[in-house]
CSV table of C-alpha atoms in Angstrom, one decimal:
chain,number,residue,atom,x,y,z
W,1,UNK,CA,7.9,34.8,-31.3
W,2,UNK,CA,7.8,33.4,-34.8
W,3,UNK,CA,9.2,36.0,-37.1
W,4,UNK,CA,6.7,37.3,-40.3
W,5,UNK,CA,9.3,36.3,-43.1
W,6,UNK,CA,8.8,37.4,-46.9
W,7,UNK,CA,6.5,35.9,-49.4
W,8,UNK,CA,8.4,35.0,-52.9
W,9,UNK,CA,5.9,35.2,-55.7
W,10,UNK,CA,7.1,34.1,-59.0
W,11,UNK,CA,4.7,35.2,-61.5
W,12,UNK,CA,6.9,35.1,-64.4
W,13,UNK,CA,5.9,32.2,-67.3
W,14,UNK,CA,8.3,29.6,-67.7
W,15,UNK,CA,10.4,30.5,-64.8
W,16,UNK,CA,12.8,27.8,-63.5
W,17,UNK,CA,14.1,28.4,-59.4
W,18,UNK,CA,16.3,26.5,-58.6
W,19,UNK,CA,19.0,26.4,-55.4
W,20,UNK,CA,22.6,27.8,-55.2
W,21,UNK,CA,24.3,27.8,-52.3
W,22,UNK,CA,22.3,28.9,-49.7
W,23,UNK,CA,20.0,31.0,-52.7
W,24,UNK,CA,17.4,30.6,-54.6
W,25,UNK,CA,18.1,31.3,-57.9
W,26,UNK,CA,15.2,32.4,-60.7
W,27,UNK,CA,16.1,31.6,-64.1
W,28,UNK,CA,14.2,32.0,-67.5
W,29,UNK,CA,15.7,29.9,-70.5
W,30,UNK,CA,18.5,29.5,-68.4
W,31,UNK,CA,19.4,32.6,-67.9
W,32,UNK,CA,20.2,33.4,-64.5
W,33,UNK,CA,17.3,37.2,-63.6
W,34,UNK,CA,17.5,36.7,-59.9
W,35,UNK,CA,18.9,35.9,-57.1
W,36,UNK,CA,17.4,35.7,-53.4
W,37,UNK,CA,18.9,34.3,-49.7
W,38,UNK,CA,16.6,31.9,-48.4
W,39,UNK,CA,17.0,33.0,-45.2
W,40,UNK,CA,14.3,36.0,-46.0
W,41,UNK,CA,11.9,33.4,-47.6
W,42,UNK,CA,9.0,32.0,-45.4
W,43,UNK,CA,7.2,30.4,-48.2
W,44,UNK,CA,7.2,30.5,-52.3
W,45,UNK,CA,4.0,31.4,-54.2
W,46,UNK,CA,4.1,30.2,-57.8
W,47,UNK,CA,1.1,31.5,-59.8
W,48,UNK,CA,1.1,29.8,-63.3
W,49,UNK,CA,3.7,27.7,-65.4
W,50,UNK,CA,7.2,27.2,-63.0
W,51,UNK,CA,9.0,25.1,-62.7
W,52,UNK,CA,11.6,24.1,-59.4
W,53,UNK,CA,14.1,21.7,-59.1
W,54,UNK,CA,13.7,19.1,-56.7
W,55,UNK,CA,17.0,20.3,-54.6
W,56,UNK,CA,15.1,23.4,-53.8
W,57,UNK,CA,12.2,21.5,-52.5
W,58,UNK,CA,13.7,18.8,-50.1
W,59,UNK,CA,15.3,22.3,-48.5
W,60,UNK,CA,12.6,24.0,-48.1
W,61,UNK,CA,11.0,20.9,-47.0
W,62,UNK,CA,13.8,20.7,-44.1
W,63,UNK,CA,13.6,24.3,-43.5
W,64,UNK,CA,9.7,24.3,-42.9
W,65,UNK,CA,8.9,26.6,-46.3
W,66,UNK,CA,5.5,25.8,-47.8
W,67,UNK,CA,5.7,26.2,-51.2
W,68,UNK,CA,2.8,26.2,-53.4
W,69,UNK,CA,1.8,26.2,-57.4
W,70,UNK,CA,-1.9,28.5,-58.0
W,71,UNK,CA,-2.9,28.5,-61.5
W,72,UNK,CA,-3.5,32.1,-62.9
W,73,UNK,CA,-6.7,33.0,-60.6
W,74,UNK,CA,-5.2,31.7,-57.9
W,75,UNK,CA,-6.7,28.7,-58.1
W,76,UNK,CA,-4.7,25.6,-56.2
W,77,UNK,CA,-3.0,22.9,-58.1
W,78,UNK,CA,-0.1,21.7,-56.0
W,79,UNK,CA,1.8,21.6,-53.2
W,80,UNK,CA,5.3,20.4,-51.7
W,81,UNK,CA,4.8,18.6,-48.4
W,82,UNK,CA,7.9,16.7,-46.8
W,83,UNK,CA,7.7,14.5,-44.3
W,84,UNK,CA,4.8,14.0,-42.1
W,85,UNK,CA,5.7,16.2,-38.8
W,86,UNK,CA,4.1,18.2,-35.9
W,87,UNK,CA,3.1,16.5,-32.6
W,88,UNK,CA,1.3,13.2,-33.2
W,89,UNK,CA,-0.8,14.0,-29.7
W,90,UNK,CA,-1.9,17.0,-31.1
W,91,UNK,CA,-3.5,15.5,-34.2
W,92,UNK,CA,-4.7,12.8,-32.2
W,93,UNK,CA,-6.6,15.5,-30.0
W,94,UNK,CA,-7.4,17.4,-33.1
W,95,UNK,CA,-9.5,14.1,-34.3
W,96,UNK,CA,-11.0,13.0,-31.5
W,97,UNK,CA,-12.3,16.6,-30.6
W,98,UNK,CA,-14.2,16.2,-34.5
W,99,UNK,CA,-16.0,13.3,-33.1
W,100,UNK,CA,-17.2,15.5,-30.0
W,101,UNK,CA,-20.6,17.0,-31.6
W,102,UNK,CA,-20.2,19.5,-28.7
W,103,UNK,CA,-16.6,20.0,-29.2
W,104,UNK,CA,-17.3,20.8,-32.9
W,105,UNK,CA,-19.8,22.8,-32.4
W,106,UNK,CA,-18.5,25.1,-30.1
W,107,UNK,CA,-15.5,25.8,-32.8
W,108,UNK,CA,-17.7,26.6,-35.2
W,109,UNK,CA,-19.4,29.0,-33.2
W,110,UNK,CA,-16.0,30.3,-32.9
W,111,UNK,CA,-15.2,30.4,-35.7
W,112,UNK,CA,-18.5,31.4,-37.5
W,113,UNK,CA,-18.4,34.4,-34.4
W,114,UNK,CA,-15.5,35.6,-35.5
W,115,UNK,CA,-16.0,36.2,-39.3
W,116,UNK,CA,-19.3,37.7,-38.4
W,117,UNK,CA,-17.8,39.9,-36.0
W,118,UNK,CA,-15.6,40.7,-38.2
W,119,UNK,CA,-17.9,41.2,-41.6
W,120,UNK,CA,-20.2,44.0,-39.2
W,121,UNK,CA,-16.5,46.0,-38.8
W,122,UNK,CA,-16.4,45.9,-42.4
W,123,UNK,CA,-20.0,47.4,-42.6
W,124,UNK,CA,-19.5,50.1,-40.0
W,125,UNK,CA,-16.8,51.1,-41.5
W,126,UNK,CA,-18.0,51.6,-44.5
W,127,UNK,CA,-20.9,53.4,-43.2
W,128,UNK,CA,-18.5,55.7,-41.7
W,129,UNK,CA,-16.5,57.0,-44.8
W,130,UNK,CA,-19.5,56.9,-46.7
W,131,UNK,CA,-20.6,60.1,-47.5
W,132,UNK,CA,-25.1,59.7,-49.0
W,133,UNK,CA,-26.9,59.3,-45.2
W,134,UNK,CA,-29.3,56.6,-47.5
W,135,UNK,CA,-26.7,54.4,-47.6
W,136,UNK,CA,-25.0,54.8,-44.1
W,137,UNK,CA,-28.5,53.8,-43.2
W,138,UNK,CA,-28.6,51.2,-45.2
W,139,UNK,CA,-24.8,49.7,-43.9
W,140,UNK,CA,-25.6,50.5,-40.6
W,141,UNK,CA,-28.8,48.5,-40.9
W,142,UNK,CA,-26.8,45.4,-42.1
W,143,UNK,CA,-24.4,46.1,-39.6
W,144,UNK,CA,-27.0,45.5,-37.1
W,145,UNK,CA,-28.7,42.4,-38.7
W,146,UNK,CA,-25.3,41.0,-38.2
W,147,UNK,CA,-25.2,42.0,-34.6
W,148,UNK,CA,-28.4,39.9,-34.1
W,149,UNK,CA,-27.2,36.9,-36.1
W,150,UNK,CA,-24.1,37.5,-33.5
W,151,UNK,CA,-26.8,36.8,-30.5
W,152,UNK,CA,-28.7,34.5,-31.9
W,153,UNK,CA,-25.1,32.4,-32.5
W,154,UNK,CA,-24.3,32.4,-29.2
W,155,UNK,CA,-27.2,29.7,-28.5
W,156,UNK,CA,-27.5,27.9,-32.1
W,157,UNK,CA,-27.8,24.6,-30.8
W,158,UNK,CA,-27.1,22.4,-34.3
W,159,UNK,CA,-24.4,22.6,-36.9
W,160,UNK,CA,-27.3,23.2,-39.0
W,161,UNK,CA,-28.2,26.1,-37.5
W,162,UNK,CA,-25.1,27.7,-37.3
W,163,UNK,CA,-24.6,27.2,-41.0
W,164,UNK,CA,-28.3,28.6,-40.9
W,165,UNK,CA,-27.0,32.0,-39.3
W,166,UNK,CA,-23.6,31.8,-41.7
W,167,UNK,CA,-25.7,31.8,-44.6
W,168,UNK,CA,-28.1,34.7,-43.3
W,169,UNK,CA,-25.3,37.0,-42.7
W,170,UNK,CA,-23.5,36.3,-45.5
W,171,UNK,CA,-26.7,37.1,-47.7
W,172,UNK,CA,-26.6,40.3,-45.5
W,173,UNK,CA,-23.4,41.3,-45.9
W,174,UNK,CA,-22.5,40.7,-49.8
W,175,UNK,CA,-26.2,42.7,-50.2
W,176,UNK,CA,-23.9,45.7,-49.3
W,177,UNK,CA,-21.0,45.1,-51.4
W,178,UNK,CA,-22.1,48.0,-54.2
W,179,UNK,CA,-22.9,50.7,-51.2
W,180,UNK,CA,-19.0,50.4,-50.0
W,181,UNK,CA,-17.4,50.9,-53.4
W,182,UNK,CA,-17.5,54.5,-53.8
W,183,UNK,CA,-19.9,55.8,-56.4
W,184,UNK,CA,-17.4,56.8,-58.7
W,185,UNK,CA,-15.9,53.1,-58.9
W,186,UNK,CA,-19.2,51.5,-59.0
W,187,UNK,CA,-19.0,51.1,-62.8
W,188,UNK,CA,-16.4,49.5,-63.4
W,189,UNK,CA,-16.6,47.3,-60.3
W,190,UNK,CA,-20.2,46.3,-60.3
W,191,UNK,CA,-21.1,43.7,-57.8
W,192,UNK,CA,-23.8,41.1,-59.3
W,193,UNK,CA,-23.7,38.6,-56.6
W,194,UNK,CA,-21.1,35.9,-55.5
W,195,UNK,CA,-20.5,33.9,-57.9
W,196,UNK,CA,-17.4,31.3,-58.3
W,197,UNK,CA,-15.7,29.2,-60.9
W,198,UNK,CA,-15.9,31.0,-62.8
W,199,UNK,CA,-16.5,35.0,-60.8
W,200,UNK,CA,-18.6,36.5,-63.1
W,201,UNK,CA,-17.7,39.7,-62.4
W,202,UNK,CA,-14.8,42.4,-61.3
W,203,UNK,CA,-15.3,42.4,-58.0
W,204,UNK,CA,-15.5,38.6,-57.7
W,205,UNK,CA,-12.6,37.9,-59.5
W,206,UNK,CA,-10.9,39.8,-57.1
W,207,UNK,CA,-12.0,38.5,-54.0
W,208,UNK,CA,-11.7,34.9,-55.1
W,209,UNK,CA,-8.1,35.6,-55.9
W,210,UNK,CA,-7.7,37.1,-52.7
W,211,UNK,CA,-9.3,34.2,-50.6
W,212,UNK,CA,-6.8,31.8,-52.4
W,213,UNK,CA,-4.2,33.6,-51.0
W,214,UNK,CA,-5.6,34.2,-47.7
W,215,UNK,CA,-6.4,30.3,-47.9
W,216,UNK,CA,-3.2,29.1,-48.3
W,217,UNK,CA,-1.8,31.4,-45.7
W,218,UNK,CA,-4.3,29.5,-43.1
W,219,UNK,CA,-3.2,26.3,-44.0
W,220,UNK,CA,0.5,27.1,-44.2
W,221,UNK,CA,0.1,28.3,-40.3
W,222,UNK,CA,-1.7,24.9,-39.2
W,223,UNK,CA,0.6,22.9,-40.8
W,224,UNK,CA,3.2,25.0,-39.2
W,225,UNK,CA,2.2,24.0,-35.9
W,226,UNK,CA,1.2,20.2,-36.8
W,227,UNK,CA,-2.4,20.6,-37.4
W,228,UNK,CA,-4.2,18.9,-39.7
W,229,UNK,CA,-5.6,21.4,-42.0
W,230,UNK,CA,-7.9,18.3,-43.4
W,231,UNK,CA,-9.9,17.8,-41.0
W,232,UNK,CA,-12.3,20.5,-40.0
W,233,UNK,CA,-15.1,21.6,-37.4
W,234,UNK,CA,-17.6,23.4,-39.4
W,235,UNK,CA,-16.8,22.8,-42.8
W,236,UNK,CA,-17.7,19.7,-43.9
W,237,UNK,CA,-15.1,16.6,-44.7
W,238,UNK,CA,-14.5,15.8,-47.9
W,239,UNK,CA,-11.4,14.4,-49.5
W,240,UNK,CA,-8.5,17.0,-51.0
W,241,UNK,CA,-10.7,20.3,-49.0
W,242,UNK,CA,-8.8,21.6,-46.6
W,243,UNK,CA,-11.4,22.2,-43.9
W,244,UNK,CA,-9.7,22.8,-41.3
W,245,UNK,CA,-7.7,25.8,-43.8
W,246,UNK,CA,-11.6,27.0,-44.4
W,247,UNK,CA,-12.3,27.2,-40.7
W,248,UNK,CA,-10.0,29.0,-39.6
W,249,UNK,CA,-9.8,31.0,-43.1
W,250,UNK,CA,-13.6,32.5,-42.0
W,251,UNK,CA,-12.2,35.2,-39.0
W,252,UNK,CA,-9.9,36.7,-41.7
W,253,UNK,CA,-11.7,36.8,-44.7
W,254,UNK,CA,-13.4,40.7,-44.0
W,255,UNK,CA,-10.2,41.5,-42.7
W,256,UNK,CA,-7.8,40.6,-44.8
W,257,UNK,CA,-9.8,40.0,-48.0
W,258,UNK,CA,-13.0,42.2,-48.5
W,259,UNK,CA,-11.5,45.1,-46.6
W,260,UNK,CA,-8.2,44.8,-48.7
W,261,UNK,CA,-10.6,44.5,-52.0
W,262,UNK,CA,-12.7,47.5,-51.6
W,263,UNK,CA,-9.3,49.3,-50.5
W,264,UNK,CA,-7.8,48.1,-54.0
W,265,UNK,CA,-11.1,49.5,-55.6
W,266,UNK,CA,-11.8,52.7,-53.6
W,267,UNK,CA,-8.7,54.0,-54.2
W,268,UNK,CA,-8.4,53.4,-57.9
W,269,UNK,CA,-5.8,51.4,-57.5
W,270,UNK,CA,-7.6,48.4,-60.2
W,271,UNK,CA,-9.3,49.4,-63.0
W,272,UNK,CA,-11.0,47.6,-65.9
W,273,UNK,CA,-7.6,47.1,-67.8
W,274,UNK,CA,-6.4,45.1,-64.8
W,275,UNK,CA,-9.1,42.1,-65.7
W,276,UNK,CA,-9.5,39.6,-68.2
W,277,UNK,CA,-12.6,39.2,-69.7
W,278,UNK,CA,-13.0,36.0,-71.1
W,279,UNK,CA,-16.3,34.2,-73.4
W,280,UNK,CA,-18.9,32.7,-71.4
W,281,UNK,CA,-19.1,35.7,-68.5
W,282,UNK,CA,-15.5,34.5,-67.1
W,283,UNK,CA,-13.4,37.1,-65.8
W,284,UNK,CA,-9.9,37.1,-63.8
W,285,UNK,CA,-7.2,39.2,-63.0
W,286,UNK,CA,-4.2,39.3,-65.7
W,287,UNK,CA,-0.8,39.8,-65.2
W,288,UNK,CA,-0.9,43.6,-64.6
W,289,UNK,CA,-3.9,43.4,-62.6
W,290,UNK,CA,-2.8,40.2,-60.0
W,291,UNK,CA,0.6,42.1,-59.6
W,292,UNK,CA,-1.1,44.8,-58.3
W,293,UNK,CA,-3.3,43.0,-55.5
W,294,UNK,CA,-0.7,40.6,-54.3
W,295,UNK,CA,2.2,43.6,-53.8
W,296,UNK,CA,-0.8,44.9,-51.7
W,297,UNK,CA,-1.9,42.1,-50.1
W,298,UNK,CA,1.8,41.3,-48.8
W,299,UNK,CA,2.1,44.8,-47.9
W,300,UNK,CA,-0.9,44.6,-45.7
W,301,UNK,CA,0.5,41.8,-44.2
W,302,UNK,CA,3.3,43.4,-42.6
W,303,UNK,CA,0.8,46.2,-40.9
W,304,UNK,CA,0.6,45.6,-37.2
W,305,UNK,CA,-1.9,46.1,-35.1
W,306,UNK,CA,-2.6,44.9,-31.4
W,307,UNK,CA,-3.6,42.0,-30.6
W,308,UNK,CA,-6.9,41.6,-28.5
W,309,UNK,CA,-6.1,38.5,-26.4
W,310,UNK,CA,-2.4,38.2,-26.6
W,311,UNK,CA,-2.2,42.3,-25.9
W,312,UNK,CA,0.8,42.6,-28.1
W,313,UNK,CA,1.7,44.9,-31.6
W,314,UNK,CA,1.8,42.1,-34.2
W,315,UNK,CA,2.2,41.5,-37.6
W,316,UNK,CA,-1.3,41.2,-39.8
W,317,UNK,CA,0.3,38.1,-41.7
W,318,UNK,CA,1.1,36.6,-38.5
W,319,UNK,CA,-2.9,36.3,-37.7
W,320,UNK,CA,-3.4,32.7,-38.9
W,321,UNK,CA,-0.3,31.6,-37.3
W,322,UNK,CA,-0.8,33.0,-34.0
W,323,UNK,CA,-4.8,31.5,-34.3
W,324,UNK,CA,-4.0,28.2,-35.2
W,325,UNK,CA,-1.5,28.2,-32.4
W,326,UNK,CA,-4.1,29.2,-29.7
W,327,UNK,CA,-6.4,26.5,-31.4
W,328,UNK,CA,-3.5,23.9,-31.0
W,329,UNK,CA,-3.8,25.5,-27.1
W,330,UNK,CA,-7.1,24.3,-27.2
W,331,UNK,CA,-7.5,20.9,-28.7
W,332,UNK,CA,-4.4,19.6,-26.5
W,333,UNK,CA,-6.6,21.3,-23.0
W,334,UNK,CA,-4.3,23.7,-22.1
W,335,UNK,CA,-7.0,26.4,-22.2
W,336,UNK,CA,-10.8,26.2,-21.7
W,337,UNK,CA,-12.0,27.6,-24.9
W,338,UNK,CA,-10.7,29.2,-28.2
W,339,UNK,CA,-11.3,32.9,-28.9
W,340,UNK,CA,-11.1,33.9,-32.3
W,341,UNK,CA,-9.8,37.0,-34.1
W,342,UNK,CA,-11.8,40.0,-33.3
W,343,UNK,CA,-10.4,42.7,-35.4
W,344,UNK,CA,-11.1,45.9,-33.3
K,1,UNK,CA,19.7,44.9,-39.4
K,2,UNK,CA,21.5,45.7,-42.9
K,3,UNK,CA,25.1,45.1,-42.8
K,4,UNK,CA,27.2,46.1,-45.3
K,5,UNK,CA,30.8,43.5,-46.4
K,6,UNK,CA,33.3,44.6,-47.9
K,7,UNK,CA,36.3,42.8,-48.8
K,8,UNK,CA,39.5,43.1,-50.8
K,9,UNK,CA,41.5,40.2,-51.2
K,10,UNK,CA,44.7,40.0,-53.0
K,11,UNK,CA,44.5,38.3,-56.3
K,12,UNK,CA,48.4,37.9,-57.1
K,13,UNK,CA,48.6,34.0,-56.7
K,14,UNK,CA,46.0,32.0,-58.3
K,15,UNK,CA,45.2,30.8,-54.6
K,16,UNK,CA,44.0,34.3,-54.0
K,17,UNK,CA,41.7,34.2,-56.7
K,18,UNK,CA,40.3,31.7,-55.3
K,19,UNK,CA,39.5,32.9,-52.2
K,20,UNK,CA,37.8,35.9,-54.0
K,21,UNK,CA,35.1,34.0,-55.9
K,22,UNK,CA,34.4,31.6,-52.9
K,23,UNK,CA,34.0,34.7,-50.6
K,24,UNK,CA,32.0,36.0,-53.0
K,25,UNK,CA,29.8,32.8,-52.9
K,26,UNK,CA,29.7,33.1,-49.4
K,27,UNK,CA,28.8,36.5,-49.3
K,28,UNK,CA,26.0,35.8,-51.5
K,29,UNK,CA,24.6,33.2,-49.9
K,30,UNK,CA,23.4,35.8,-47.3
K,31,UNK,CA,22.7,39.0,-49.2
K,32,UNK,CA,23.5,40.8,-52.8
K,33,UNK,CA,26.1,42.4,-54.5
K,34,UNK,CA,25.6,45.9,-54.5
K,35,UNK,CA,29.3,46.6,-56.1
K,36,UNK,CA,32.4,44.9,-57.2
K,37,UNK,CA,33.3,43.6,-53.7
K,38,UNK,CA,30.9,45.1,-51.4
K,39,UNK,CA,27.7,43.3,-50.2
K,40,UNK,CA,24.4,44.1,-48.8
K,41,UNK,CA,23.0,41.8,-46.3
K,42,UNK,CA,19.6,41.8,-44.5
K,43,UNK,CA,20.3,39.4,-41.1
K,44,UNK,CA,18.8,39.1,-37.7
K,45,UNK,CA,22.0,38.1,-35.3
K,46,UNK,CA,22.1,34.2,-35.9
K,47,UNK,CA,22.6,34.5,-39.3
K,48,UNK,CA,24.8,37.6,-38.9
K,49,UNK,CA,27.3,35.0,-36.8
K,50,UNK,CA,26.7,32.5,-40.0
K,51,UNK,CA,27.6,34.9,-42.7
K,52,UNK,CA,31.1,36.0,-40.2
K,53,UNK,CA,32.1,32.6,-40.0
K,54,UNK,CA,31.2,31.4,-43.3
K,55,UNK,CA,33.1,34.8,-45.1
K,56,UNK,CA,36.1,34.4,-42.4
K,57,UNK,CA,36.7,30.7,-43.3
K,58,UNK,CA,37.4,31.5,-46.7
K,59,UNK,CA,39.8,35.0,-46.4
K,60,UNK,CA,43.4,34.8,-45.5
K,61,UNK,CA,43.8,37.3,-42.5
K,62,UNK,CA,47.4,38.1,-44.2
K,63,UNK,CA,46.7,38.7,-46.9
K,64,UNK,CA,43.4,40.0,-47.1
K,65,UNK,CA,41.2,42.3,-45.7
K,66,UNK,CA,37.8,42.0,-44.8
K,67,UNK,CA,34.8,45.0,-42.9
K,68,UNK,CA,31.8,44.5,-41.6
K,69,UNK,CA,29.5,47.4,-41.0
K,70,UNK,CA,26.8,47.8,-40.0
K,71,UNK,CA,24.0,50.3,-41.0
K,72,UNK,CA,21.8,52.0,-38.8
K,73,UNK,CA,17.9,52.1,-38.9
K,74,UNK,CA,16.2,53.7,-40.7
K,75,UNK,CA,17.4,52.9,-43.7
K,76,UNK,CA,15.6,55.4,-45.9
K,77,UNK,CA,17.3,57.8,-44.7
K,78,UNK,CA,20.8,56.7,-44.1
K,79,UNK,CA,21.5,54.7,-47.1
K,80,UNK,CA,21.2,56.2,-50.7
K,81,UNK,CA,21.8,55.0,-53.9
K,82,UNK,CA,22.5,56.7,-57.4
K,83,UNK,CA,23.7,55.5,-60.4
K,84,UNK,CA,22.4,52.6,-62.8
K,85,UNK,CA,22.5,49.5,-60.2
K,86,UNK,CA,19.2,49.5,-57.5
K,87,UNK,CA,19.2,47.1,-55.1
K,88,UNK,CA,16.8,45.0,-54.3
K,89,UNK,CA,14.8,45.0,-50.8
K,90,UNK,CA,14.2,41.4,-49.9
K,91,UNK,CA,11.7,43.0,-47.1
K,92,UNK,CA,9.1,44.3,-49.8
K,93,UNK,CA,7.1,42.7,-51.5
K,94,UNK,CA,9.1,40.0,-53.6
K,95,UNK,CA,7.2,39.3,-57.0
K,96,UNK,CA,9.1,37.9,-60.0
């Protein structure tokens, strides 16, 4: 069993990390702030302008640490890779299943079952803490249009129509986004509808931010054990998207995204000085505001709760990791069919 | 488990001062000075056995002195801290 190993996020300006010894060292104008063993690092987070020397890289490279550069809303711009590894067999397996229509399809289903499975947990369980009956009807009505999506899943016969059924429930779902923010939050954090570079509103901001880091989290785990997080099932090809990352990203984003984000807001713990507001509609997290929802979100991560397939306490953060493996499980024919994370 | 190294090692020949900063490089390499010669290290047992062997190649067994102990669980409650230094937990949440 792989063990959950610490995040390092560097969110300081100008920071310089360099290695000493076996440490990673943080510097700022060459002044030496901090000072961590590698040995608790599983990967390095660097949000905004840092720099790293190349030492540092090639060992993390040898040690199997991702390390990755997000701009200030968490956006990607880069990322470390060493040498090409993982099991050539497995890739190989990995590919040829894409070219199976039925293969591909049934991983979608999967896949697509498990975020909807997932979203309708959200839903009830908003309907359960929430106090006006109207809206508990109204969530537990959702919550139900989800479970028929669900059914109607199970025999989508087309990629098109399971991106038919995707679409549905997602419409579904984010209608309920203002009816789980408690009443009291719903000012500040008003939900207008998804919308992406750039969110357009409090709430968006902070669930974009929060599926980069979720994102990069799923691709860190297939790369971990030698998938190609390129080449996906039901998201679509296309060069420098990680597909395979937004696959597998889809069971996890209710759970460890939206649930996390309407935690963050229900319980105060963002507020409107937390955001940026920028000309044109933009708005993002700042400094105060990002610090806030990634101490969270690693925080959450190292909750555990039992596994439904493998029947064992693990760690949240360990989700993607455990998922890809069991999808690696699959594609080599070890096991007759992938299950994906149902969150109970 | 946290593990706690303290060391003294006798500084009277420039040889010994040697050995002082490079256990102290050692030392760091695994955890974090939490006073003038005592260290605080987080390490499941393999790197426990690399930090021993890595601080023991460097002290002189006659001259110097070297203890290992180790800390038990939880730590909230058997390990306090006052004064100006705080330690860092390399467990939490690490955000710089």
């Amino acid at each position: 069993m792989r063990q959950l190993l610490n995040t390092l996020y560097i969110s300081t300006d100008e920071a310089y990390l360099r290695l000493e010894g076996e440490t990673l060292v943080m510097s700022v104008d060459k002044v030496k702030r901090h000072q961590v063993p590698l040995h608790h690092l599983g990967a390095i987070v660097c949000l905004g302008r840092v720099g790293m020397s190349p030492q540092l890289m090639a060992r993390c490279m040898s040690d199997g640490r991702s390390i990755v550069w997000l701009d200030e809303n968490g956006r990607f711009q880069a990322r470390v890779e060493g040498p090409v590894n993982g099991n050539i067999l497995l890739r190989q397996a990995q590919f040829r299943a894409a070219d199976q229509v039925d293969k591909a399809l049934m991983l979608s289903k999967c896949f697509i079952a498990g975020k909807l499975r997932n979203s309708r947990n959200v839903l009830m369980r908003s309907a359960r803490d929430n106090p006006n009956e109207v809206e508990r009807e109204q969530l537990a009505k959702a919550a139900k249009a989800l479970a028929i999506n669900l059914r109607n899943l199970e025999h989508a016969e087309s990629a098109a129509s399971v991106l038919g059924l995707e679409g549905d429930a997602g419409r579904v779902y984010f209608e309920q986004m203002n009816t789980m923010i408690k009443p009291a939050m719903r000012n500040t954090f008003e939900y207008k509808g998804r919308s992406r570079r750039p969110p357009k509103d409090n709430v968006n901001a902070l669930i974009s931010f929060l599926y980069a880091l979720i994102l990069n989290d799923c691709r860190s785990a297939l790369e971990t054990v030698g998938l190609d997080p390129q080449l996906g099932f039901f998201h679509e090809v296309r060069p420098g998207r990680p597909s395979l990352a937004l696959d597998l990203m889809e069971e996890f984003r209710a759970v460890l995204g939206d649930r996390l984000a309407l935690t963050l807001i229900n319980r105060g713990q963002l507020q409107h000085g937390d955001f940026d507001y920028r000309e044109g509609g933009a708005v993002y997290l700042n400094d105060k505001g990002r610090q806030t929802v990634v101490r969270t979100y690693q925080e959450r991560k190292k909750e555990t709760l039992q596994h439904p397939v493998l029947e064992t306490e693990v760690e949240i953060g360990l989700l993607p990791l455990l998922q890809a493996r069991m999808l690696a499980r699959y594609l080599r024919g070890d096991v007759e069919t992938y299950i994906p994370f149902f969150n109970k | 488990m946290l593990i706690l190294v303290s060391y003294d090692v006798s500084t009277e020949t420039a040889a010994g001062r040697k050995r002082l900063r490079r256990v102290a490089k050692a030392c760091k390499n695994y955890g974090q000075r939490v006073q003038k010669s005592v260290f605080e290290c987080k390490v499941d047992a393999a790197t426990y056995e690399l930090l021993k062997d890595a601080v023991l190649k460097e002290i002189s067994l006659t001259e110097d002195n070297l203890r290992i102990y180790r800390l038990t669980e939880p730590l909230s409650k058997n390990v306090q801290e006052f004064g100006k230094f705080k330690a860092v937990d390399f467990d939490a949440p690490l955000i710089l």
